[in-house]
mmCIF file of C-alpha atoms in Angstrom:
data_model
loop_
_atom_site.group_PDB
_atom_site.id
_atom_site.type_symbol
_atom_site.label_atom_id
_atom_site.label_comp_id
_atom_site.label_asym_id
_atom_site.label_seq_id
_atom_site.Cartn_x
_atom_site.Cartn_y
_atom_site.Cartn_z
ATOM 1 C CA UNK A 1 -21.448 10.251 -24.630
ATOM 2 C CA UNK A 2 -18.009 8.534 -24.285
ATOM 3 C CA UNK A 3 -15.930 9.458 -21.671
ATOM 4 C CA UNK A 4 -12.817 11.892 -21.944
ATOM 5 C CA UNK A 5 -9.591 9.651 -22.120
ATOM 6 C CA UNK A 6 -6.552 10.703 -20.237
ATOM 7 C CA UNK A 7 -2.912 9.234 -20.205
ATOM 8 C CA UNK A 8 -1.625 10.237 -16.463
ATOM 9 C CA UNK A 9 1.926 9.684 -16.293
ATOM 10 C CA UNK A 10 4.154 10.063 -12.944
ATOM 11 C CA UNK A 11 6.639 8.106 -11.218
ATOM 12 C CA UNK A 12 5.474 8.737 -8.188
ATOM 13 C CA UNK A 13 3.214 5.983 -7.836
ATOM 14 C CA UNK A 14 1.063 7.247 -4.605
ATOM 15 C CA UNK A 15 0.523 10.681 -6.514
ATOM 16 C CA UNK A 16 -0.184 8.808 -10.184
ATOM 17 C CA UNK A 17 -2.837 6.701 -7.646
ATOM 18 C CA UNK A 18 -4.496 9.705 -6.019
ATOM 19 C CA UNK A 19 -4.799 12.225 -9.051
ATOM 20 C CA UNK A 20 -6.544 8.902 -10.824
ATOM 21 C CA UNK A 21 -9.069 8.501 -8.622
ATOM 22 C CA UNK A 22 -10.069 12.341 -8.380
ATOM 23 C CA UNK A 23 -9.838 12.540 -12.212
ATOM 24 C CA UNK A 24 -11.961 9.298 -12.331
ATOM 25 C CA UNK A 25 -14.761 10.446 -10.158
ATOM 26 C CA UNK A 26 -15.155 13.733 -12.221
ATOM 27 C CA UNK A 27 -16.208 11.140 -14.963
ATOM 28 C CA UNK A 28 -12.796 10.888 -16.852
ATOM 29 C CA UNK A 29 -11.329 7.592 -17.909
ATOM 30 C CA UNK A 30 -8.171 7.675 -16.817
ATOM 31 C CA UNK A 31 -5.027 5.133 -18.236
ATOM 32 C CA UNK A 32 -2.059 5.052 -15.551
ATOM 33 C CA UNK A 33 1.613 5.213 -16.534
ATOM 34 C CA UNK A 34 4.427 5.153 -14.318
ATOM 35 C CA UNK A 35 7.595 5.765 -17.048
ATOM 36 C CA UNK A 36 8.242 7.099 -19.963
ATOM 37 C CA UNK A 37 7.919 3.845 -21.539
ATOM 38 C CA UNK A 38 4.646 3.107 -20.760
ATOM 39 C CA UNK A 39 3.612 5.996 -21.871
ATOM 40 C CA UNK A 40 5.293 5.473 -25.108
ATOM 41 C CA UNK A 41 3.187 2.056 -25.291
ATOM 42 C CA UNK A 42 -0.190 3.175 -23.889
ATOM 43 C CA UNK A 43 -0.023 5.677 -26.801
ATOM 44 C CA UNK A 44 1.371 2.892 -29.459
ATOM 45 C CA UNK A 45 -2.036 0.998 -28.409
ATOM 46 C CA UNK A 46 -4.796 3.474 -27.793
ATOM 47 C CA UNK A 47 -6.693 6.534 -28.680
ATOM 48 C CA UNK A 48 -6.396 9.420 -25.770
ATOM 49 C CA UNK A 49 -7.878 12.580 -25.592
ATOM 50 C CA UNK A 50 -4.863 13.924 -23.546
ATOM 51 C CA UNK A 51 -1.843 13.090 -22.006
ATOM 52 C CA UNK A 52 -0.935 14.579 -18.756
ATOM 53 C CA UNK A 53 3.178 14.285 -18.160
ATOM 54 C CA UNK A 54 5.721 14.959 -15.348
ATOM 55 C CA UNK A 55 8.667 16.049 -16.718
ATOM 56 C CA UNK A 56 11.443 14.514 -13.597
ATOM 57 C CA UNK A 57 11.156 10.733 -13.976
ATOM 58 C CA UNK A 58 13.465 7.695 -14.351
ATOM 59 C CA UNK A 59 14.889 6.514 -17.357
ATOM 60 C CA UNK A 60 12.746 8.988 -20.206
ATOM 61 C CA UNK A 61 12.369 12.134 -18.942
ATOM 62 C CA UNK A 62 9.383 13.953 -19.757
ATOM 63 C CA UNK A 63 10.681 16.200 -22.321
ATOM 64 C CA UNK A 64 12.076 13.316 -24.422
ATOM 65 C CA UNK A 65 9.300 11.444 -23.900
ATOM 66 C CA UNK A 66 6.929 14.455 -25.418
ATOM 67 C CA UNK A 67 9.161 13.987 -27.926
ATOM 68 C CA UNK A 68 8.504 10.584 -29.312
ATOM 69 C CA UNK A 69 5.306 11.050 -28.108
ATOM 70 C CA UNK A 70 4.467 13.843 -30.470
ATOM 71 C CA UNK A 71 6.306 11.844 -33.038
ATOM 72 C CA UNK A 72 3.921 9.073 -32.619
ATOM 73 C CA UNK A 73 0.837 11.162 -33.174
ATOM 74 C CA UNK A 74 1.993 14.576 -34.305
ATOM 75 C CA UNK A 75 -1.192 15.964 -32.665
ATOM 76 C CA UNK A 76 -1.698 14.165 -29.657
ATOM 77 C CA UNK A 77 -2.631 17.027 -26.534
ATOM 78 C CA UNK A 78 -0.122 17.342 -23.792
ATOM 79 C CA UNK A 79 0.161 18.818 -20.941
ATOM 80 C CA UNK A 80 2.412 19.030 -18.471
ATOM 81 C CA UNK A 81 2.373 18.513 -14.775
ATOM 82 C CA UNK A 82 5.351 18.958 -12.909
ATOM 83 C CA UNK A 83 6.866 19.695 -9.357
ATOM 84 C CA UNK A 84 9.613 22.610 -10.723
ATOM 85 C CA UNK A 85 9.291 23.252 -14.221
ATOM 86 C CA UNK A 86 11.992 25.796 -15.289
ATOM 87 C CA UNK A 87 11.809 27.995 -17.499
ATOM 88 C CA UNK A 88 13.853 26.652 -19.846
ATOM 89 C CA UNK A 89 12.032 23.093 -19.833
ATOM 90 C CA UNK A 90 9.005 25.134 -20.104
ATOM 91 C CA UNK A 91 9.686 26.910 -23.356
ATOM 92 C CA UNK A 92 11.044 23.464 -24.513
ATOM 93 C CA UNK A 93 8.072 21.471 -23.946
ATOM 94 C CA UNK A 94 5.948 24.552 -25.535
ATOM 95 C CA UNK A 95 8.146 24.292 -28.683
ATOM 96 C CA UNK A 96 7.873 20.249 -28.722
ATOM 97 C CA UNK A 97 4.216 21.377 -28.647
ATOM 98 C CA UNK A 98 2.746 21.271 -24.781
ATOM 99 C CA UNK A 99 -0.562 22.464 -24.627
ATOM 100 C CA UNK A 100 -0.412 23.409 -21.168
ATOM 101 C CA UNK A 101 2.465 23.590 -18.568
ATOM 102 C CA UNK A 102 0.948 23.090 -15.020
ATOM 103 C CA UNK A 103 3.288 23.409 -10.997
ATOM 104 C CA UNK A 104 2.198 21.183 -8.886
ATOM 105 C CA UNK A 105 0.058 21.376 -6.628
ATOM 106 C CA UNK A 106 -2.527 22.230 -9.498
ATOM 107 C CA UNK A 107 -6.237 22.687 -8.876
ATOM 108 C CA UNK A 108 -8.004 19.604 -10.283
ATOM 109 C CA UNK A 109 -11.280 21.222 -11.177
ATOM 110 C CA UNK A 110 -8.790 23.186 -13.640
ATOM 111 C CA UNK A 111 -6.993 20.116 -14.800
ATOM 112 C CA UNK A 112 -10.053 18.519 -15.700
ATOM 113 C CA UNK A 113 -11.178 21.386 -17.608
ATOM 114 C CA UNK A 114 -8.503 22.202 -19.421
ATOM 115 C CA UNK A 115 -8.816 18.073 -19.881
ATOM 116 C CA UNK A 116 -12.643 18.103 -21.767
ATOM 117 C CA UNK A 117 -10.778 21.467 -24.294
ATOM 118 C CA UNK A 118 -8.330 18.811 -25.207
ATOM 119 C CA UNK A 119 -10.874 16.255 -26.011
ATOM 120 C CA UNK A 120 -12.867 19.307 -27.962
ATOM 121 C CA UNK A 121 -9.637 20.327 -29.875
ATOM 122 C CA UNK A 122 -8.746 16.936 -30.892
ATOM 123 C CA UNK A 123 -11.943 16.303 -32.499
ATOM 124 C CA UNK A 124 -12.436 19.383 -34.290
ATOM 125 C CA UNK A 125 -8.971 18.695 -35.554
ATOM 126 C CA UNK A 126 -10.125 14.996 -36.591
ATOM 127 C CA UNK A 127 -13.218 16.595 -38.088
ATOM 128 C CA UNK A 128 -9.969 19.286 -40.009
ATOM 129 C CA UNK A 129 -8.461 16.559 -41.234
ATOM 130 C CA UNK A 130 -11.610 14.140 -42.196
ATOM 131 C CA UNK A 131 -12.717 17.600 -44.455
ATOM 132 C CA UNK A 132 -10.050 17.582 -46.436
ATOM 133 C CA UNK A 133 -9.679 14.352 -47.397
ATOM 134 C CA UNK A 134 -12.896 14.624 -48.559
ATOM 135 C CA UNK A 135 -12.079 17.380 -50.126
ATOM 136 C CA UNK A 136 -9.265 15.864 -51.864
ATOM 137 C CA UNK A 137 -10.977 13.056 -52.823
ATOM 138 C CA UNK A 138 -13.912 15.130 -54.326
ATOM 139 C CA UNK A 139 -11.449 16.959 -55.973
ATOM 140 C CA UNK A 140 -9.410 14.235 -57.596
ATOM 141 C CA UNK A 141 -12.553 12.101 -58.627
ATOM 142 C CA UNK A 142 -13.757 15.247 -60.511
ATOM 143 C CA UNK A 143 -17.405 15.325 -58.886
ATOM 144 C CA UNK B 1 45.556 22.527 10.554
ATOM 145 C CA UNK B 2 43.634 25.412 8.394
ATOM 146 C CA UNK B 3 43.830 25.354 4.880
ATOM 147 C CA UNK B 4 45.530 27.960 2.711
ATOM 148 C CA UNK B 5 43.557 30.757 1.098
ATOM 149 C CA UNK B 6 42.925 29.398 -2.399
ATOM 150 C CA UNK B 7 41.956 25.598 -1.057
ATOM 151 C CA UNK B 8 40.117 27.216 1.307
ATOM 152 C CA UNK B 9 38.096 29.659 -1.551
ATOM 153 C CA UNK B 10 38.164 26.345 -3.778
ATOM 154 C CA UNK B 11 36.412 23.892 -1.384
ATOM 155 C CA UNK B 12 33.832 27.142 -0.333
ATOM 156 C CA UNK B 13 32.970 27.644 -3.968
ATOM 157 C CA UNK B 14 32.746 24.146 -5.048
ATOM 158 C CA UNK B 15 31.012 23.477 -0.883
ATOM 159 C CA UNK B 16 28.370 26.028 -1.736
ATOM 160 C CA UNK B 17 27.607 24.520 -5.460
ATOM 161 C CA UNK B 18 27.326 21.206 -3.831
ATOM 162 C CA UNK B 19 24.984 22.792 -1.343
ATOM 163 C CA UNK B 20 23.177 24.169 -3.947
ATOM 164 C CA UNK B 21 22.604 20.967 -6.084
ATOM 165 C CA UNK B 22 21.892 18.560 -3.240
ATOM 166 C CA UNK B 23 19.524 21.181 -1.853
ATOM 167 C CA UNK B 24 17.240 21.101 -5.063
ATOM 168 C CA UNK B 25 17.206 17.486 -5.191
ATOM 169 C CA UNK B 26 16.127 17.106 -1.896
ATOM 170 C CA UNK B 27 13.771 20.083 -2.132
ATOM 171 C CA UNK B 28 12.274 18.635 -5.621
ATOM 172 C CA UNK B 29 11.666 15.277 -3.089
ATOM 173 C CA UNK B 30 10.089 17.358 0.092
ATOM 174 C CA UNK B 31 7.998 18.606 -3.303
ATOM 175 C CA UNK B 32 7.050 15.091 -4.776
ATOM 176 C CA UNK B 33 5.768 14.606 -0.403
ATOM 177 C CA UNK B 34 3.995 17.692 -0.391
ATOM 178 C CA UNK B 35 1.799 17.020 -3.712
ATOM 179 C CA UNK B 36 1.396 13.409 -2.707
ATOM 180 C CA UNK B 37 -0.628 14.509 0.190
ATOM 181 C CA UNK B 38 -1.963 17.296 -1.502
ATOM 182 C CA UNK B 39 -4.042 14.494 -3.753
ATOM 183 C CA UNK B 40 -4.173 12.176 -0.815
ATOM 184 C CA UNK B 41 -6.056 14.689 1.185
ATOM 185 C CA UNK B 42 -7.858 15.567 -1.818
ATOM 186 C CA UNK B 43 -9.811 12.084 -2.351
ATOM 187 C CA UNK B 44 -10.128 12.046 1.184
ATOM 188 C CA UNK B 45 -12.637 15.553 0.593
ATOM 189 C CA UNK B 46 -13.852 14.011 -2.628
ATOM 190 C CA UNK B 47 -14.773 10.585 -1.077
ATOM 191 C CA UNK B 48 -16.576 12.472 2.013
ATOM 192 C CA UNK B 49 -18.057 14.604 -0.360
ATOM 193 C CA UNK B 50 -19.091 11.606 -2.259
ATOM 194 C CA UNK B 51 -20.494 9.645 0.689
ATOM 195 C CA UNK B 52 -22.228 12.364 2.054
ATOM 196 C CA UNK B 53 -24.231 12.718 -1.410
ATOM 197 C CA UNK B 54 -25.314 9.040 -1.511
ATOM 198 C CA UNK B 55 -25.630 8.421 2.381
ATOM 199 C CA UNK B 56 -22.316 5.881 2.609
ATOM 200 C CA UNK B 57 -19.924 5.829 5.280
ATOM 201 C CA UNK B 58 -16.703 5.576 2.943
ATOM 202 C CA UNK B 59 -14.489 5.600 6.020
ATOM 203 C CA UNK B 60 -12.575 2.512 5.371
ATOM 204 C CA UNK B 61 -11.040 4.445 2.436
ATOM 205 C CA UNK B 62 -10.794 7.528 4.369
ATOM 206 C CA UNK B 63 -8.747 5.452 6.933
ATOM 207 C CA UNK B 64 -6.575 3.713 3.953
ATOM 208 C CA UNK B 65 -5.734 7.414 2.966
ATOM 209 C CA UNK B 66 -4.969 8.742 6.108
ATOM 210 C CA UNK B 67 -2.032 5.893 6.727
ATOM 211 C CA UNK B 68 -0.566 6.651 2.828
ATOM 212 C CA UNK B 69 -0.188 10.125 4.125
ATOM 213 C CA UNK B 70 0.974 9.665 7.411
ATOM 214 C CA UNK B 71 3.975 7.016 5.134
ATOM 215 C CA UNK B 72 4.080 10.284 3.426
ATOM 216 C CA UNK B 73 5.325 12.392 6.064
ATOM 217 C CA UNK B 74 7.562 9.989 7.329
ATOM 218 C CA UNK B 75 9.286 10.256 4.055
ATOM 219 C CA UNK B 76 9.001 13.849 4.490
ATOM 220 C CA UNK B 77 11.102 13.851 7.864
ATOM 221 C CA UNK B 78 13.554 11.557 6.850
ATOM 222 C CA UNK B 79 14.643 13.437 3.709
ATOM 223 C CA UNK B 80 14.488 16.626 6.316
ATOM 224 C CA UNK B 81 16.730 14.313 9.075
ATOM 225 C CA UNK B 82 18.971 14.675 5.274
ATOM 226 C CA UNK B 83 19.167 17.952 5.167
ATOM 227 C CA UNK B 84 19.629 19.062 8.656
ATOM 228 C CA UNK B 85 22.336 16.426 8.839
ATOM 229 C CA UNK B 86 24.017 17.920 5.485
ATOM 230 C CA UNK B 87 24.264 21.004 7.017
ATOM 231 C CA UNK B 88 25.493 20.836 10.155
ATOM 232 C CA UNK B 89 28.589 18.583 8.340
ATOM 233 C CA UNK B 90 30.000 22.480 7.720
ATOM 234 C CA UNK B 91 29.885 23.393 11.594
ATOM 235 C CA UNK B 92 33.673 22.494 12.075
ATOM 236 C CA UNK B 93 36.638 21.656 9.660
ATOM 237 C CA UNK B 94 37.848 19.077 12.089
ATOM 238 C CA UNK B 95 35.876 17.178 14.157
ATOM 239 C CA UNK B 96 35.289 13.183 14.869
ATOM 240 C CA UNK B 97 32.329 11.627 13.421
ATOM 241 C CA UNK B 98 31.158 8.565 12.345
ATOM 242 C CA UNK B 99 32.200 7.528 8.861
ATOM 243 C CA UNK B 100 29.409 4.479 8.624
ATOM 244 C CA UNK B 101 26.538 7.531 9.476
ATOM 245 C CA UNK B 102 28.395 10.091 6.982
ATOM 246 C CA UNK B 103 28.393 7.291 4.391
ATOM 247 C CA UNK B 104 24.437 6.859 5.006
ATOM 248 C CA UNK B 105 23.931 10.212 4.166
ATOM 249 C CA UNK B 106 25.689 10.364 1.103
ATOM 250 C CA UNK B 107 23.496 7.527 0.078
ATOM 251 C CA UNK B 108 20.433 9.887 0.826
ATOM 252 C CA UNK B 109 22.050 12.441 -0.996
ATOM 253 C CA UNK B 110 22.612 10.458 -4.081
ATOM 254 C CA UNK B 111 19.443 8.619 -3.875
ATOM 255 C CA UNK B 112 17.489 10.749 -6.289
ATOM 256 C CA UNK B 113 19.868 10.622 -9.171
ATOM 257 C CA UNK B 114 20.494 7.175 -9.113
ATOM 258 C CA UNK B 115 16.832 6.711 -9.104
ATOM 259 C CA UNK B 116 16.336 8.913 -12.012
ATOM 260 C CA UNK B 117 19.372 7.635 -13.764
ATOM 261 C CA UNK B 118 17.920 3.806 -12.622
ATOM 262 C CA UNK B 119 20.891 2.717 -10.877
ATOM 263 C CA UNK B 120 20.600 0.521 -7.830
ATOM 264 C CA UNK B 121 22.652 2.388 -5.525
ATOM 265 C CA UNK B 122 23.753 0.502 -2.166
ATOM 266 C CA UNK B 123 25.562 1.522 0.856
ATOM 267 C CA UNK B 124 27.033 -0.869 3.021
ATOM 268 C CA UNK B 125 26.969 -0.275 6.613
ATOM 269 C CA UNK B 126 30.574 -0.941 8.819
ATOM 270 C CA UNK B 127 30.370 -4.021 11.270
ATOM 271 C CA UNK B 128 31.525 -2.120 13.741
ATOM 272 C CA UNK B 129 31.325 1.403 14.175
ATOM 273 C CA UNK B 130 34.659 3.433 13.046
ATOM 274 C CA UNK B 131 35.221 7.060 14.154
ATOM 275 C CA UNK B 132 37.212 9.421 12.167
ATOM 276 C CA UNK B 133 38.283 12.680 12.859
ATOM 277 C CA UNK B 134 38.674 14.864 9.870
ATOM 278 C CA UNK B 135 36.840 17.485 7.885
ATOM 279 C CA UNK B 136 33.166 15.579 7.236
ATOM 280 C CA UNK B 137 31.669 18.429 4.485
ATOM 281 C CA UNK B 138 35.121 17.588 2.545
ATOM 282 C CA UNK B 139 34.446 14.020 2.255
ATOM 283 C CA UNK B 140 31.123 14.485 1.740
ATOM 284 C CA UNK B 141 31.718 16.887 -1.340
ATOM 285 C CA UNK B 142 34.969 14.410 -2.417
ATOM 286 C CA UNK B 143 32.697 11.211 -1.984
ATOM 287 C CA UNK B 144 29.949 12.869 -3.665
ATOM 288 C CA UNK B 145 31.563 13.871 -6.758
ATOM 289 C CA UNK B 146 32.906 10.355 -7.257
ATOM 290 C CA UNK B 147 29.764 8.400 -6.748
ATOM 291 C CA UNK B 148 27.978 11.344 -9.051
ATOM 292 C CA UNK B 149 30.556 10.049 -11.581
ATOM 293 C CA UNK B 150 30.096 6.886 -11.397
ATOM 294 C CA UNK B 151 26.264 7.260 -11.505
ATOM 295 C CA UNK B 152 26.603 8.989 -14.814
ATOM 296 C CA UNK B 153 29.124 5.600 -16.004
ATOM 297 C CA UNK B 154 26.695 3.118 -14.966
ATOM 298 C CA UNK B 155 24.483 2.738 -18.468
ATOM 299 C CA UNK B 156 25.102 -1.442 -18.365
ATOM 300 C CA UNK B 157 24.805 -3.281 -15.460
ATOM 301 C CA UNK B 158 23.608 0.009 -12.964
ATOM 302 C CA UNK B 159 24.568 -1.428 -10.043
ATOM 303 C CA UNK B 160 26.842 0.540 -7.624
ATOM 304 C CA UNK B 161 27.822 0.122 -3.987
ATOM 305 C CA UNK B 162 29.483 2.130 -1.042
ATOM 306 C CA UNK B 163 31.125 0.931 1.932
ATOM 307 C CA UNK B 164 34.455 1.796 4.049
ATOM 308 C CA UNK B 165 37.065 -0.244 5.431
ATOM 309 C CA UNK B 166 39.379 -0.328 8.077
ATOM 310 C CA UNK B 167 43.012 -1.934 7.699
ATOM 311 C CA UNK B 168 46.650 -1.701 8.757
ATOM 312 C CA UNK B 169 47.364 1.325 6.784
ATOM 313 C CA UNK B 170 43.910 3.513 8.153
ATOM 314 C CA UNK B 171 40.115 3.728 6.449
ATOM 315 C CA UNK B 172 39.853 3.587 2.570
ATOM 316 C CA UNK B 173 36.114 3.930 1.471
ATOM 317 C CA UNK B 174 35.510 2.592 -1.595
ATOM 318 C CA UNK B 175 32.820 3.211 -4.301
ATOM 319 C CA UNK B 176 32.425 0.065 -6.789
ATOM 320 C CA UNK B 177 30.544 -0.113 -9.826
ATOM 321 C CA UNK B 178 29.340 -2.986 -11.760
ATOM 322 C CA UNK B 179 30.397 -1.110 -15.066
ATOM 323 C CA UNK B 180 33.743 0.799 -16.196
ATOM 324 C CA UNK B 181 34.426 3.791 -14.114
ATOM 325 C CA UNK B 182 35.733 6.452 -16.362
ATOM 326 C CA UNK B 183 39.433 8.347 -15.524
ATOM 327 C CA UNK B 184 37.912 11.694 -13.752
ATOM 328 C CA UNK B 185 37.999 14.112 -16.697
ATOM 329 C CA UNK B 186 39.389 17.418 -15.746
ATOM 330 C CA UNK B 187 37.440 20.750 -16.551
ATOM 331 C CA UNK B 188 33.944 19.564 -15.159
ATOM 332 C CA UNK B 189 31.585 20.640 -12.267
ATOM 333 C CA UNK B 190 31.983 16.998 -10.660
ATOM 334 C CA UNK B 191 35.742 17.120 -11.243
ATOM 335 C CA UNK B 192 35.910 20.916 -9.761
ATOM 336 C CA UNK B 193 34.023 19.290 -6.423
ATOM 337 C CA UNK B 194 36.302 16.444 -6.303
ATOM 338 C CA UNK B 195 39.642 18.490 -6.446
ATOM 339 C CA UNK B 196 38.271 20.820 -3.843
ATOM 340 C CA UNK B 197 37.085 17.622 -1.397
ATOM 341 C CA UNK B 198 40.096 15.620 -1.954
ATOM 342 C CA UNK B 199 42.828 18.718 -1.547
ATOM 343 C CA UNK B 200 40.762 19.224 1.781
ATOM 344 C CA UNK B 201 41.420 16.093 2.819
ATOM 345 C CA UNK B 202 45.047 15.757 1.236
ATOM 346 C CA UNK B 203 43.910 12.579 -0.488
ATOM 347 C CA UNK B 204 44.133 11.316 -4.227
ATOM 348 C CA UNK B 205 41.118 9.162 -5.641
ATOM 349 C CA UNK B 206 42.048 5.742 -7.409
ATOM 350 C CA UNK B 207 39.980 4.195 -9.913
ATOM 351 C CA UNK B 208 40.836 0.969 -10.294
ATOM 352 C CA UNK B 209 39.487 -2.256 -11.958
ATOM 353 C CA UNK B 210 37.719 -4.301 -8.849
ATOM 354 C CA UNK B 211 37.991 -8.060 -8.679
ATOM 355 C CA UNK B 212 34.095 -8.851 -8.118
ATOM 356 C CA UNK B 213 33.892 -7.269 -11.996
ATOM 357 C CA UNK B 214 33.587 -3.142 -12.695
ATOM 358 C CA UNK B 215 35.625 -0.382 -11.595
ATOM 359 C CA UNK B 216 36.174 1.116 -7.890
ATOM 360 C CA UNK B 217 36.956 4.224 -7.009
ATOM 361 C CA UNK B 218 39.051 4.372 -3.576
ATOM 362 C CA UNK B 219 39.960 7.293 -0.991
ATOM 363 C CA UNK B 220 42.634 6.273 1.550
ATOM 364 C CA UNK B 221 41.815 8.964 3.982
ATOM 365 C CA UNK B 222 44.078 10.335 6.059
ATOM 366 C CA UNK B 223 43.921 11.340 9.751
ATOM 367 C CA UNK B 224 42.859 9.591 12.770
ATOM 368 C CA UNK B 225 40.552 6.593 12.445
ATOM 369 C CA UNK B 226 39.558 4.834 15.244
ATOM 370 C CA UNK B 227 37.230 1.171 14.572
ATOM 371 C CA UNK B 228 35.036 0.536 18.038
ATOM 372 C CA UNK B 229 34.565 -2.393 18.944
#
């Protein structure tokens, strides 16, 4: 079975580093990002199961980055990680369509689980979508 | 001299919202330390856990992680050096210190939103000591405010750099940017902190254009400077 693909993305390289190699050896295949940008372009380029997303960061912050990240792939599963998430960039990140909203320090095991549901809810959606275009096309063709 | 009563409420006010602001920045960095080591220390479990599953030592990483977290609390203590230095700068209204040190930590203080705003801020240390005996949390707030607005102006080049100097007339410290520094707009939080800081000090900032390219922003301070040699 393939792997669970993550996006981690954190300016703080040391912490980005560390979080990697726990996620890593709990058998996730983890991509690295360090701005907004590359997180922009790791997206533009490949297929993730989740995205994991401070919100304080140079240049992009994380809420604009969820942004064009959800505009990107409308249904791509985010979460947030962050040091002092208010409330107010809480409920924004919810409404730009956050998945999750974690404080650091966050309990890996949980991270990781809530991780694999992402993976689960992306394919059933693929397997949503997949449905009814089949079902469109059945219907259209008339068979 | 004391200050009258409405200075005096103005500079508390805009002193404690200064407080306030730098205190969560440097708060949200003790944070960023914190969680860094929280992870560090973390792998550390994970690889021991690891290597006492398959029977390897692991300790060279173990080692590796250990001296990442000690860099980590190094970083720690200096942004705590920071904040025990911010606030003992309200102890006295008047009292000598020196301006080269004061300058160093308002770099510290504005470290974290240049960094977030990408701006290469740079403070330039005094070749020779200079003592000045005036209000420190005023200049601090004053100084503050200015470089906070010319953080937010610096969208081209993002280059910006702090230094003081000592001349005829007394000590001007000057903050230049590589880009335009905008008139300070009345009616804002940064302007508020300014006013307060500079009627403190009885000075007026000057934004000028700066002959290296960019705007400066100068503050001729007043009182008693004294450049050791």
């Amino acid at each position: 079975m393939a792997k669970d693909r993550v996006l981690l993305v954190d300016d703080e390289v040391d912490f980005l580093e560390a979080l990697a190699e726990r996620l890593q050896r709990r058998g996730l295949d983890v991509t690295r990002a360090t701005s907004g940008r590359e997180a922009l372009t790791a997206v533009a380029e490949q297929t993730f199961d989740a995205v994991v997303l401070d919100l304080a960061m140079p240049g992009l912050d994380g809420i604009e980055t969820l942004r064009r990240l959800r505009e990107l792939q409308p249904n791509l599963q985010v979460m947030i990680l962050s040091g002092r998430a208010t409330v107010q960039t809480a409920v924004e990140a919810t409404q730009l369509g956050a998945t999750d909203i974690f404080e650091k320090p966050t309990d890996v095991e949980t991270l990781v689980e809530r991780i694999r549901s992402a993976r689960a809810a992306r394919l059933a959606h693929e397997d949503e979508v997949a449905k009814e275009h089949i079902d469109e096309i059945m219907h259209t063709k008339g068979w | 001299m004391p200050m009258s009563d409405e200075p005096q409420r103005r500079l508390e006010r805009e002193g404690a919202l200064f407080f306030g602001s730098v205190g969560a920045g440097l708060s949200h960095e003790l944070s960023n330390v914190f969680n860094i080591i929280n992870e560090l220390s973390g792998l550390q479990q994970d690889i021991l856990a690891g290597a006492a599953q398959d029977g390897t030592a692991g300790l060279g990483r173990v080692a590796d992680l250990a001296t990442r977290i000690k860099t980590q609390v190094i970083r720690g203590e200096e942004i705590n050096r920071c904040l025990h230095h911010l606030s003992h700068t309200v102890d006295k209204e008047e009292t000598t210190f020196d301006l080269g040190e004061k300058l160093a930590l308002l770099g510290s203080l504005a470290a974290r939103a240049a960094r977030l705003a990408e701006v290469e801020l740079r403070v330039r240390s005094p070749e020779s000591p200079i003592v000045h005996l005036g209000d420190p949390f005023a200049l601090l707030l004053a100084l503050h405010g200015c470089v906070t607005t010319a953080i937010k102006a610096a969208v081209s080049e993002r280059r910006i750099e702090i230094w003081s100097e000592s001349g005829a007339d007394g000590v001007r410290v000057i903050i230049r940017s590589a880009d335009p520094i905008p008139q300070l707009e009345s009616d804002t939080p940064t302007a508020a902190a300014i006013d307060a800081g500079c009627a403190a000090l009885s000075v007026v900032p000057r934004i000028e254009p700066a002959s290296e390219g960019g705007h400066r922003i100068v503050l001729a301070l007043s009182g008693v400077s004294t450049e050791m040699a």
